[in-house]
Amino acid sequence: MPGNSFGSSFRVTTFGESHGGALGVVIDGLPPGLSLDLAAMQAELDRRRPGQSSLTTQRKEGDRFEILSGFFEGKSTGTPLTLLFRNEDADPRAYESTKQLYRPSHADYTYDAKYGFRDWRGGGRASARETVARVAAGAVARQLLAPMEIVAWVQRVGPLSAPEGLDPSREVVDQSPVRCPHPESAAAMEALIKEVRSEGDSIGGVVHGVIRNVPPGLGEPVFDKLEADLAKAMLSLPAAKGFESGSGYAGTLLRGSRHNDPFAATQQGIRCTRNHSGGIQGGISNGMPITFTVAFKPVATLFIEQDTVDREGNPAKIRPRGRHDPCVLPRAVPLVEAMAALVLADHFLRARAQGTGPFLP
Amino acid sequence: MPGNSFGSSFRVTTFGESHGGALGVVIDGLPPGLSLDLAAMQAELDRRRPGQSSLTTQRKEGDRFEILSGFFEGKSTGTPLTLLFRNEDADPRAYESTKQLYRPSHADYTYDAKYGFRDWRGGGRASARETVARVAAGAVARQLLAPMEIVAWVQRVGPLSAPEGLDPSREVVDQSPVRCPHPESAAAMEALIKEVRSEGDSIGGVVHGVIRNVPPGLGEPVFDKLEADLAKAMLSLPAAKGFESGSGYAGTLLRGSRHNDPFAATQQGIRCTRNHSGGIQGGISNGMPITFTVAFKPVATLFIEQDTVDREGNPAKIRPRGRHDPCVLPRAVPLVEAMAALVLADHFLRARAQGTGPFLP
Amino acid sequence: MPGNSFGSSFRVTTFGESHGGALGVVIDGLPPGLSLDLAAMQAELDRRRPGQSSLTTQRKEGDRFEILSGFFEGKSTGTPLTLLFRNEDADPRAYESTKQLYRPSHADYTYDAKYGFRDWRGGGRASARETVARVAAGAVARQLLAPMEIVAWVQRVGPLSAPEGLDPSREVVDQSPVRCPHPESAAAMEALIKEVRSEGDSIGGVVHGVIRNVPPGLGEPVFDKLEADLAKAMLSLPAAKGFESGSGYAGTLLRGSRHNDPFAATQQGIRCTRNHSGGIQGGISNGMPITFTVAFKPVATLFIEQDTVDREGNPAKIRPRGRHDPCVLPRAVPLVEAMAALVLADHFLRARAQGTGPFLP
Amino acid sequence: MPGNSFGSSFRVTTFGESHGGALGVVIDGLPPGLSLDLAAMQAELDRRRPGQSSLTTQRKEGDRFEILSGFFEGKSTGTPLTLLFRNEDADPRAYESTKQLYRPSHADYTYDAKYGFRDWRGGGRASARETVARVAAGAVARQLLAPMEIVAWVQRVGPLSAPEGLDPSREVVDQSPVRCPHPESAAAMEALIKEVRSEGDSIGGVVHGVIRNVPPGLGEPVFDKLEADLAKAMLSLPAAKGFESGSGYAGTLLRGSRHNDPFAATQQGIRCTRNHSGGIQGGISNGMPITFTVAFKPVATLFIEQDTVDREGNPAKIRPRGRHDPCVLPRAVPLVEAMAALVLADHFLRARAQGTGPFLP
């Protein structure tokens, strides 16, 4: 199958380019009768929106959606819900001068190699602008999943790390423009991002995520383990380069006797007394919070001259123009949450299909 | 869709339990007329086989496959190729005494939560024994992908790390039972694993992988990025807890000006002068080696008494019996390679379907 | 998976309701670099358009499409091609008075039974207006398939049948508004449809189809036989009630010695000397023309009073208003062709993925 | 995707060739905890078994299955259920002499055209023997669907038709070896089949099917309409050439005023007072019996000399050997039922995933 759809029972298909006519998403499999909270959806989109703070690109997009189908009398109809976003501030002129050049660590070369030519206007389909459609779909999925709660935050920017063990609410996360819930760290991160931007450079970092109130029994054995689908979801985000579930890389340093999570009876049922497993065992949720991290590389667009070649392979210098974020992390937070919501919604419906987990007879 | 299949154009479906009648795999979409090298397939399986060295479980399985279908006169027919593995040394008695108890950090509790009951004989479907079917399928995929070359090795066991920058052949990897291509590191790792085993404990680590000779243009935009599918593939392996593509977590510490990979013309075509991208840009291969890492947690089975509960939630002590590896890393190497082969084979056929990348007209 | 997508390698997803904001289609998997003939696409849409002759509904829709994505500098980009149709003459007022009643042989009751409520405006998602999106996608598929040639025509309206053995061009088909290539039959059919309409009644009939220049080797064994996918495609059309491949029901009356198609060598290669198989053997194309028929029931909307019930089950009389065709057949012709094109395009790309049929090395 | 799987939530994958090692099926998505009635499964298989009466091929196959996985302590585990059939009476020698010739109206030529070569032993993957795996899977699906009731029967053999309006039980159907529930018709059909066989010839016919006790609300809008999936399922059977839903081709002769099915309130809820729709409206079940027909062509294997060509195109005479049915109809009955069960099981689980139809909250 082609690569622009995600999920099997809750299935989203996105379309659109950065500077084309529009972007959008078709959501198929959404249960009928869901009273969609459109304001909550817009609020999610506003968290991703460019220009929301001085840390982000100044491209001006309202990112307001039009519902094209699947919504009637305030409720989902059960047929495809389609959301459309017109590009308002598309301005491909900035890309005219460099359209023959391959921007380093961008998808220019690989799109040419794959498709023979490419929409050179701002990355085309490869642009992070595509994620507006994912955030919209994630906001719908979130409403299906309540009372599950998905929270992500910026844990690290470059070398600046917030303390371990944070477990914040979304409100606290949103109190800083950098979306780090630890105020001192947030302030330092903000300063670093501004410094990097002033140099025309960029910086990466790490997002942490937690999903609370997940019932035991979601996820599939073998290939579609919950953590496998989360890994795919996160690595499908622009600039993502790593994923950890639960204890992740740090856990590999421990002996099993320190790493294993003992079981105990609690009021909610059988739970673990620690959570190195990150809420998933054998690919299936165990009722503990699902925890994970995602690594994002420094943004590839720099306002510094770099070596490259043109389409014929001739050496060239490039100094991109356009409007970009010096650090993707603050705006990555809603993307990570959206992808987590898509994974959970799909597994929720799949568990219901088979009559498993929370749907056991 | 249910979770026991992987890939869309090169599609594998595995079945079977650790101590049931048999395990197997159906491969659908395999091109016809492929002269399968059965000895090479068995050699791959032997790399995964239990009992191959003193570092691994002493369960005795020949892991010899029977071809049930799809193979005629020495060639693949283009119809489903089915490979069957009989369990020879199944011995569920070891699990009788603990079948009411939840082994910490195993899938016992989550399988019960998902399915209402479970095959308690050695993990049933959740057993790593399922991976014999994946290795067999991967060995077939590898023959389709030649001259692409997939090599994985043990880079770290617990705190013991081999030097960075290794780029070994498979032959060198296999020279040590621990499958680390750096002899001094391998010796230290081997000693550590033996020490851990003597304590009844277990230890984790990190596998590195490289895929060479990948043509530019494989991978899909948006959801089925090559690194997204690799991430899913790797996180679907038992005990896997993390995945990095290219520079991974370490790359998040760099500024973009240090992280970006400049382009240059070479005899093979346009390539990068470094490889922080790990051979993938915008989800699509760029002709550089694809590089990645996978984190594996310490094995959950310990021969040490641990706290747990039984199915009714009563506190209990458990001290598992059975036969297990104290460290999954040496045997994880062929699993990682197999999953990488399945991802590449699928994207190879998908690129051909659409007429992209190496199949551009 | 949900039911609004079709095809696996050439994959279309449609969305939209009869009187909602818009209808559309996302085509994923389309090869890049295809110079789309937009005028040819519009010409196909005009063949399906309401109001094109006195035989069809007088709803006024230009059915002009906007390309939202996947098209750049006159060519397909290889990323999702999205086509949008705004509803221009939506007028749900005609349905207000009957929205509590179940129109006989419509999908009103079943949509309520499935979804708990429904978009009652003109059938909502169940409206034949959805097929505008399929015709657009089919017109794209057709360009991919050239020089394959897909022609359908009206063979029978009620009891009025054209002679057997027609093998017309599309130009001849379009010479009558009823789309029957046999002028005398066409005239009689046209008169019958007008008579039926004057009575407020409706009438069914049969469409024949042929696909020429199909290379041998398309189609899959077992479940995705070419005729199985054609059958599904055709039965997914509104009002379709039957499908025949090749000799169909009539062939069941013959003995095998009369029914079998002998092989002979020709300049094009090995072909059959007759074509009871309808161009497909074992589910795979054999190089002969693919032939099939589709039965369409009389349109359910009548302007005659009928017995029914309301949502609470109370007996009621209904006399629908709205704008409808008295006979779906003339406009079914482009629908049948479109669905045939979608099936062929998908199997064409699937054969290429596996390297079979015309893509054998 | 390749073509050897069927269904999306209840997903079966079959494998195997007529004279290879074994045939089998993997069922993925089966709910856990189902107490499978193995004797009932075997009884279904016995209905399909060769050699069951003097009307069928004398190949001797016990068609006894081995459960390889997914079954523990008498119940389905929720993981893949795999059933294996060893070929016991494989005897490819009969095919040696004709392996260079293309049997008319068989899949010999198309398999060569698709795959470049073929397993010539008795049709290989194209053999109707593959359906043993479908019948086994259908027997499992049937247990999931109770109290839905699926009954098929032979309505016509060649020109000999049973009276219209039959609505038999399975017990009555099985009272004649020809599986026609009308004794006089059955006797005549049996005589005709024997006559045809004595001439070395073959004959086709029509199977009717009914599915009772289907809850309203199963089926998907647009592409995966219930009748579309049934059409595909039936046309995927060997020798199937036509499908009708409800009134089918005959219904096209009626005016809408005679064809429409009026609604009325009944004790079971809102139902129709006639059933031209065949239990499906807008692709979704309406609570009435689902009715359909399937046309099967005369078997292609004749014991009469026929004209053909060899692989190089040289003219040749062929007079096949081997063991075959002169009329596929009696054994087609369990195949039709099995495919219907697979379609219904899939839509049942899909409705549950989305929370629709019988699963509306």
Tab-separated table of N, CA, C and O in Angstrom, chain A residues 165-243:
chain	number	residue	atom	x	y	z
A	165	GLY	N	11.769	12.474	35.937
A	165	GLY	CA	10.658	12.149	36.828
A	165	GLY	C	9.503	13.131	36.775
A	165	GLY	O	8.579	13.042	37.582
A	166	LEU	N	9.488	14.039	35.832
A	166	LEU	CA	8.352	14.957	35.693
A	166	LEU	C	7.114	14.165	35.262
A	166	LEU	O	7.210	13.177	34.542
A	167	ASP	N	5.981	14.646	35.693
A	167	ASP	CA	4.727	13.971	35.317
A	167	ASP	C	3.640	15.047	35.220
A	167	ASP	O	2.651	15.024	35.959
A	168	PRO	N	3.806	15.972	34.303
A	168	PRO	CA	3.025	17.214	34.321
A	168	PRO	C	1.643	17.080	33.686
A	168	PRO	O	1.365	16.140	32.938
A	169	SER	N	0.805	18.041	33.950
A	169	SER	CA	-0.445	18.216	33.224
A	169	SER	C	-0.170	19.024	31.960
A	169	SER	O	0.866	19.670	31.827
A	170	ARG	N	-1.103	18.992	31.036
A	170	ARG	CA	-0.933	19.772	29.816
A	170	ARG	C	-0.928	21.265	30.124
A	170	ARG	O	-0.265	22.037	29.427
A	171	GLU	N	-1.672	21.653	31.131
A	171	GLU	CA	-1.738	23.072	31.459
A	171	GLU	C	-0.353	23.567	31.860
A	171	GLU	O	0.091	24.637	31.439
A	172	VAL	N	0.312	22.783	32.683
A	172	VAL	CA	1.643	23.197	33.123
A	172	VAL	C	2.610	23.216	31.932
A	172	VAL	O	3.446	24.117	31.811
A	173	VAL	N	2.491	22.249	31.072
A	173	VAL	CA	3.370	22.214	29.893
A	173	VAL	C	3.228	23.488	29.079
A	173	VAL	O	4.217	24.070	28.615
A	174	ASP	N	2.001	23.942	28.935
A	174	ASP	CA	1.762	25.090	28.068
A	174	ASP	C	2.088	26.428	28.719
A	174	ASP	O	1.931	27.475	28.091
A	175	GLN	N	2.534	26.393	29.973
A	175	GLN	CA	2.843	27.675	30.617
A	175	GLN	C	4.123	28.318	30.095
A	175	GLN	O	4.343	29.511	30.289
A	176	SER	N	4.968	27.543	29.447
A	176	SER	CA	6.149	28.179	28.832
A	176	SER	C	6.081	27.992	27.330
A	176	SER	O	5.588	26.971	26.855
A	177	PRO	N	6.547	28.977	26.565
A	177	PRO	CA	6.492	28.838	25.106
A	177	PRO	C	7.330	27.661	24.604
A	177	PRO	O	7.084	27.146	23.515
A	178	VAL	N	8.280	27.217	25.397
A	178	VAL	CA	9.143	26.116	24.964
A	178	VAL	C	8.518	24.763	25.299
A	178	VAL	O	8.977	23.732	24.849
A	179	ARG	N	7.429	24.800	26.059
A	179	ARG	CA	6.674	23.596	26.467
A	179	ARG	C	7.499	22.625	27.306
A	179	ARG	O	7.406	21.409	27.173
A	180	CYS	N	8.312	23.221	28.198
A	180	CYS	CA	8.979	22.434	29.222
A	180	CYS	C	8.313	22.778	30.546
A	180	CYS	O	8.223	23.956	30.904
A	181	PRO	N	7.836	21.777	31.282
A	181	PRO	CA	7.049	22.072	32.488
A	181	PRO	C	7.894	22.457	33.705
A	181	PRO	O	7.332	22.677	34.776
A	182	HIS	N	9.186	22.507	33.552
A	182	HIS	CA	10.062	22.879	34.670
A	182	HIS	C	10.553	24.302	34.401
A	182	HIS	O	11.370	24.523	33.497
A	183	PRO	N	10.061	25.282	35.149
A	183	PRO	CA	10.265	26.687	34.773
A	183	PRO	C	11.721	27.083	34.578
A	183	PRO	O	12.062	27.751	33.602
A	184	GLU	N	12.608	26.668	35.481
A	184	GLU	CA	14.010	27.064	35.330
A	184	GLU	C	14.581	26.480	34.039
A	184	GLU	O	15.266	27.164	33.271
A	185	SER	N	14.298	25.211	33.797
A	185	SER	CA	14.791	24.599	32.557
A	185	SER	C	14.202	25.304	31.353
A	185	SER	O	14.904	25.563	30.358
A	186	ALA	N	12.911	25.595	31.431
A	186	ALA	CA	12.246	26.241	30.310
A	186	ALA	C	12.907	27.567	29.977
A	186	ALA	O	13.135	27.905	28.804
A	187	ALA	N	13.228	28.329	31.000
A	187	ALA	CA	13.854	29.629	30.767
A	187	ALA	C	15.209	29.469	30.091
A	187	ALA	O	15.554	30.186	29.140
A	188	ALA	N	15.962	28.501	30.550
A	188	ALA	CA	17.280	28.276	29.948
A	188	ALA	C	17.157	27.800	28.509
A	188	ALA	O	17.905	28.223	27.620
A	189	MET	N	16.214	26.907	28.290
A	189	MET	CA	16.003	26.405	26.925
A	189	MET	C	15.606	27.550	25.987
A	189	MET	O	16.087	27.633	24.853
A	190	GLU	N	14.730	28.399	26.473
A	190	GLU	CA	14.266	29.516	25.655
A	190	GLU	C	15.446	30.413	25.271
A	190	GLU	O	15.583	30.830	24.112
A	191	ALA	N	16.284	30.672	26.227
A	191	ALA	CA	17.460	31.501	25.956
A	191	ALA	C	18.371	30.824	24.928
A	191	ALA	O	18.891	31.474	24.008
A	192	LEU	N	18.541	29.536	25.075
A	192	LEU	CA	19.408	28.814	24.137
A	192	LEU	C	18.834	28.859	22.719
A	192	LEU	O	19.566	29.084	21.750
A	193	ILE	N	17.552	28.655	22.605
A	193	ILE	CA	16.945	28.671	21.267
A	193	ILE	C	17.120	30.037	20.616
A	193	ILE	O	17.445	30.152	19.428
A	194	LYS	N	16.937	31.084	21.417
A	194	LYS	CA	17.108	32.429	20.854
A	194	LYS	C	18.554	32.664	20.420
A	194	LYS	O	18.816	33.289	19.395
A	195	GLU	N	19.469	32.171	21.211
A	195	GLU	CA	20.886	32.328	20.875
A	195	GLU	C	21.199	31.597	19.569
A	195	GLU	O	21.839	32.152	18.665
A	196	VAL	N	20.697	30.387	19.476
A	196	VAL	CA	20.942	29.583	18.275
A	196	VAL	C	20.334	30.268	17.056
A	196	VAL	O	20.957	30.347	15.988
A	197	ARG	N	19.148	30.788	17.239
A	197	ARG	CA	18.503	31.458	16.107
A	197	ARG	C	19.291	32.685	15.675
A	197	ARG	O	19.447	32.959	14.480
A	198	SER	N	19.790	33.403	16.647
A	198	SER	CA	20.538	34.613	16.299
A	198	SER	C	21.781	34.270	15.481
A	198	SER	O	22.299	35.099	14.739
A	199	GLU	N	22.259	33.054	15.631
A	199	GLU	CA	23.434	32.611	14.860
A	199	GLU	C	23.038	32.018	13.508
A	199	GLU	O	23.888	31.551	12.769
A	200	GLY	N	21.728	31.985	13.239
A	200	GLY	CA	21.273	31.357	12.000
A	200	GLY	C	21.351	29.849	12.053
A	200	GLY	O	21.228	29.175	11.038
A	201	ASP	N	21.543	29.324	13.248
A	201	ASP	CA	21.751	27.885	13.409
A	201	ASP	C	20.475	27.231	13.954
A	201	ASP	O	19.419	27.875	14.028
A	202	SER	N	20.554	25.965	14.310
A	202	SER	CA	19.386	25.259	14.848
A	202	SER	C	19.859	24.267	15.889
A	202	SER	O	21.043	23.975	16.002
A	203	ILE	N	18.887	23.710	16.618
A	203	ILE	CA	19.239	22.805	17.719
A	203	ILE	C	18.139	21.754	17.881
A	203	ILE	O	16.981	22.008	17.566
A	204	GLY	N	18.525	20.575	18.361
A	204	GLY	CA	17.565	19.482	18.560
A	204	GLY	C	17.212	19.265	20.016
A	204	GLY	O	17.425	20.140	20.858
A	205	GLY	N	16.657	18.091	20.313
A	205	GLY	CA	16.288	17.795	21.691
A	205	GLY	C	15.395	16.578	21.799
A	205	GLY	O	15.256	15.807	20.846
A	206	VAL	N	14.820	16.436	22.971
A	206	VAL	CA	14.045	15.233	23.288
A	206	VAL	C	12.697	15.619	23.893
A	206	VAL	O	12.633	16.477	24.767
A	207	VAL	N	11.651	14.967	23.398
A	207	VAL	CA	10.311	15.112	23.960
A	207	VAL	C	9.990	13.858	24.769
A	207	VAL	O	10.327	12.752	24.344
A	208	HIS	N	9.387	14.046	25.916
A	208	HIS	CA	8.868	12.917	26.681
A	208	HIS	C	7.352	12.876	26.556
A	208	HIS	O	6.710	13.918	26.431
A	209	GLY	N	6.811	11.672	26.636
A	209	GLY	CA	5.361	11.537	26.583
A	209	GLY	C	4.848	10.523	27.582
A	209	GLY	O	5.560	9.575	27.951
A	210	VAL	N	3.630	10.742	28.031
A	210	VAL	CA	2.976	9.802	28.928
A	210	VAL	C	1.502	9.683	28.509
A	210	VAL	O	0.896	10.667	28.076
A	211	ILE	N	0.986	8.479	28.594
A	211	ILE	CA	-0.440	8.242	28.325
A	211	ILE	C	-1.025	7.592	29.566
A	211	ILE	O	-0.603	6.491	29.949
A	212	ARG	N	-1.954	8.299	30.186
A	212	ARG	CA	-2.509	7.834	31.471
A	212	ARG	C	-3.888	7.223	31.268
A	212	ARG	O	-4.582	7.528	30.314
A	213	ASN	N	-4.271	6.402	32.218
A	213	ASN	CA	-5.611	5.781	32.228
A	213	ASN	C	-5.845	4.857	31.038
A	213	ASN	O	-6.957	4.762	30.534
A	214	VAL	N	-4.790	4.200	30.613
A	214	VAL	CA	-4.937	3.239	29.518
A	214	VAL	C	-5.419	1.917	30.114
A	214	VAL	O	-4.777	1.381	31.014
A	215	PRO	N	-6.520	1.379	29.624
A	215	PRO	CA	-6.964	0.094	30.171
A	215	PRO	C	-5.998	-1.015	29.772
A	215	PRO	O	-5.401	-0.959	28.697
A	216	PRO	N	-5.843	-2.032	30.611
A	216	PRO	CA	-5.007	-3.171	30.208
A	216	PRO	C	-5.616	-3.880	29.002
A	216	PRO	O	-6.837	-3.913	28.838
A	217	GLY	N	-4.747	-4.416	28.150
A	217	GLY	CA	-5.228	-5.276	27.069
A	217	GLY	C	-5.265	-4.629	25.700
A	217	GLY	O	-5.763	-5.231	24.759
A	218	LEU	N	-4.724	-3.429	25.540
A	218	LEU	CA	-4.628	-2.836	24.200
A	218	LEU	C	-3.274	-3.190	23.589
A	218	LEU	O	-2.259	-3.224	24.271
A	219	GLY	N	-3.246	-3.369	22.296
A	219	GLY	CA	-2.007	-3.752	21.603
A	219	GLY	C	-2.145	-5.161	21.074
A	219	GLY	O	-3.001	-5.931	21.513
A	220	GLU	N	-1.314	-5.466	20.119
A	220	GLU	CA	-1.389	-6.761	19.453
A	220	GLU	C	-0.082	-7.514	19.680
A	220	GLU	O	0.965	-6.912	19.884
A	221	PRO	N	-0.132	-8.821	19.626
A	221	PRO	CA	1.100	-9.580	19.760
A	221	PRO	C	1.935	-9.421	18.498
A	221	PRO	O	1.453	-8.964	17.474
A	222	VAL	N	3.162	-9.764	18.592
A	222	VAL	CA	4.074	-9.906	17.457
A	222	VAL	C	4.341	-8.573	16.747
A	222	VAL	O	5.082	-7.754	17.265
A	223	PHE	N	3.742	-8.306	15.589
A	223	PHE	CA	4.212	-7.168	14.804
A	223	PHE	C	3.597	-5.833	15.236
A	223	PHE	O	4.251	-4.806	15.189
A	224	ASP	N	2.341	-5.853	15.601
A	224	ASP	CA	1.673	-4.595	15.927
A	224	ASP	C	1.631	-4.353	17.427
A	224	ASP	O	0.623	-3.892	17.976
A	225	LYS	N	2.756	-4.662	18.060
A	225	LYS	CA	2.873	-4.325	19.476
A	225	LYS	C	2.589	-2.829	19.645
A	225	LYS	O	2.910	-2.024	18.771
A	226	LEU	N	2.053	-2.483	20.804
A	226	LEU	CA	1.730	-1.082	21.043
A	226	LEU	C	2.980	-0.215	20.916
A	226	LEU	O	2.951	0.861	20.315
A	227	GLU	N	4.092	-0.684	21.442
A	227	GLU	CA	5.305	0.125	21.365
A	227	GLU	C	5.891	0.133	19.953
A	227	GLU	O	6.556	1.092	19.571
A	228	ALA	N	5.613	-0.890	19.173
A	228	ALA	CA	6.071	-0.890	17.780
A	228	ALA	C	5.290	0.149	16.980
A	228	ALA	O	5.859	0.905	16.184
A	229	ASP	N	3.994	0.192	17.214
A	229	ASP	CA	3.195	1.175	16.478
A	229	ASP	C	3.489	2.597	16.962
A	229	ASP	O	3.459	3.543	16.170
A	230	LEU	N	3.760	2.749	18.248
A	230	LEU	CA	4.175	4.080	18.733
A	230	LEU	C	5.507	4.474	18.107
A	230	LEU	O	5.709	5.636	17.725
A	231	ALA	N	6.427	3.534	18.019
A	231	ALA	CA	7.737	3.833	17.436
A	231	ALA	C	7.576	4.290	15.994
A	231	ALA	O	8.172	5.292	15.567
A	232	LYS	N	6.766	3.567	15.249
A	232	LYS	CA	6.539	3.960	13.866
A	232	LYS	C	5.895	5.342	13.805
A	232	LYS	O	6.296	6.202	13.006
A	233	ALA	N	4.893	5.547	14.620
A	233	ALA	CA	4.181	6.821	14.623
A	233	ALA	C	5.149	7.972	14.874
A	233	ALA	O	5.109	9.003	14.192
A	234	MET	N	6.034	7.794	15.836
A	234	MET	CA	6.921	8.906	16.203
A	234	MET	C	8.008	9.108	15.151
A	234	MET	O	8.338	10.233	14.793
A	235	LEU	N	8.562	7.996	14.652
A	235	LEU	CA	9.615	8.139	13.633
A	235	LEU	C	9.051	8.626	12.305
A	235	LEU	O	9.796	8.952	11.384
A	236	SER	N	7.742	8.654	12.173
A	236	SER	CA	7.156	9.208	10.949
A	236	SER	C	7.056	10.731	11.026
A	236	SER	O	6.701	11.373	10.041
A	237	LEU	N	7.379	11.294	12.173
A	237	LEU	CA	7.335	12.759	12.305
A	237	LEU	C	8.587	13.373	11.700
A	237	LEU	O	9.679	12.804	11.805
A	238	PRO	N	8.452	14.533	11.081
A	238	PRO	CA	9.632	15.207	10.532
A	238	PRO	C	10.685	15.425	11.611
A	238	PRO	O	10.339	15.817	12.725
A	239	ALA	N	11.924	15.152	11.274
A	239	ALA	CA	13.080	15.412	12.139
A	239	ALA	C	13.229	14.420	13.287
A	239	ALA	O	14.182	14.512	14.052
A	240	ALA	N	12.320	13.463	13.429
A	240	ALA	CA	12.460	12.479	14.518
A	240	ALA	C	13.561	11.493	14.176
A	240	ALA	O	13.645	11.005	13.052
A	241	LYS	N	14.408	11.187	15.144
A	241	LYS	CA	15.529	10.270	14.899
A	241	LYS	C	15.637	9.159	15.936
A	241	LYS	O	16.520	8.299	15.822
A	242	GLY	N	14.783	9.181	16.966
A	242	GLY	CA	14.890	8.116	17.959
A	242	GLY	C	13.630	7.975	18.769
A	242	GLY	O	12.811	8.913	18.844
A	243	PHE	N	13.457	6.791	19.349
A	243	PHE	CA	12.272	6.486	20.153
A	243	PHE	C	12.676	5.534	21.260
A	243	PHE	O	13.443	4.592	21.032
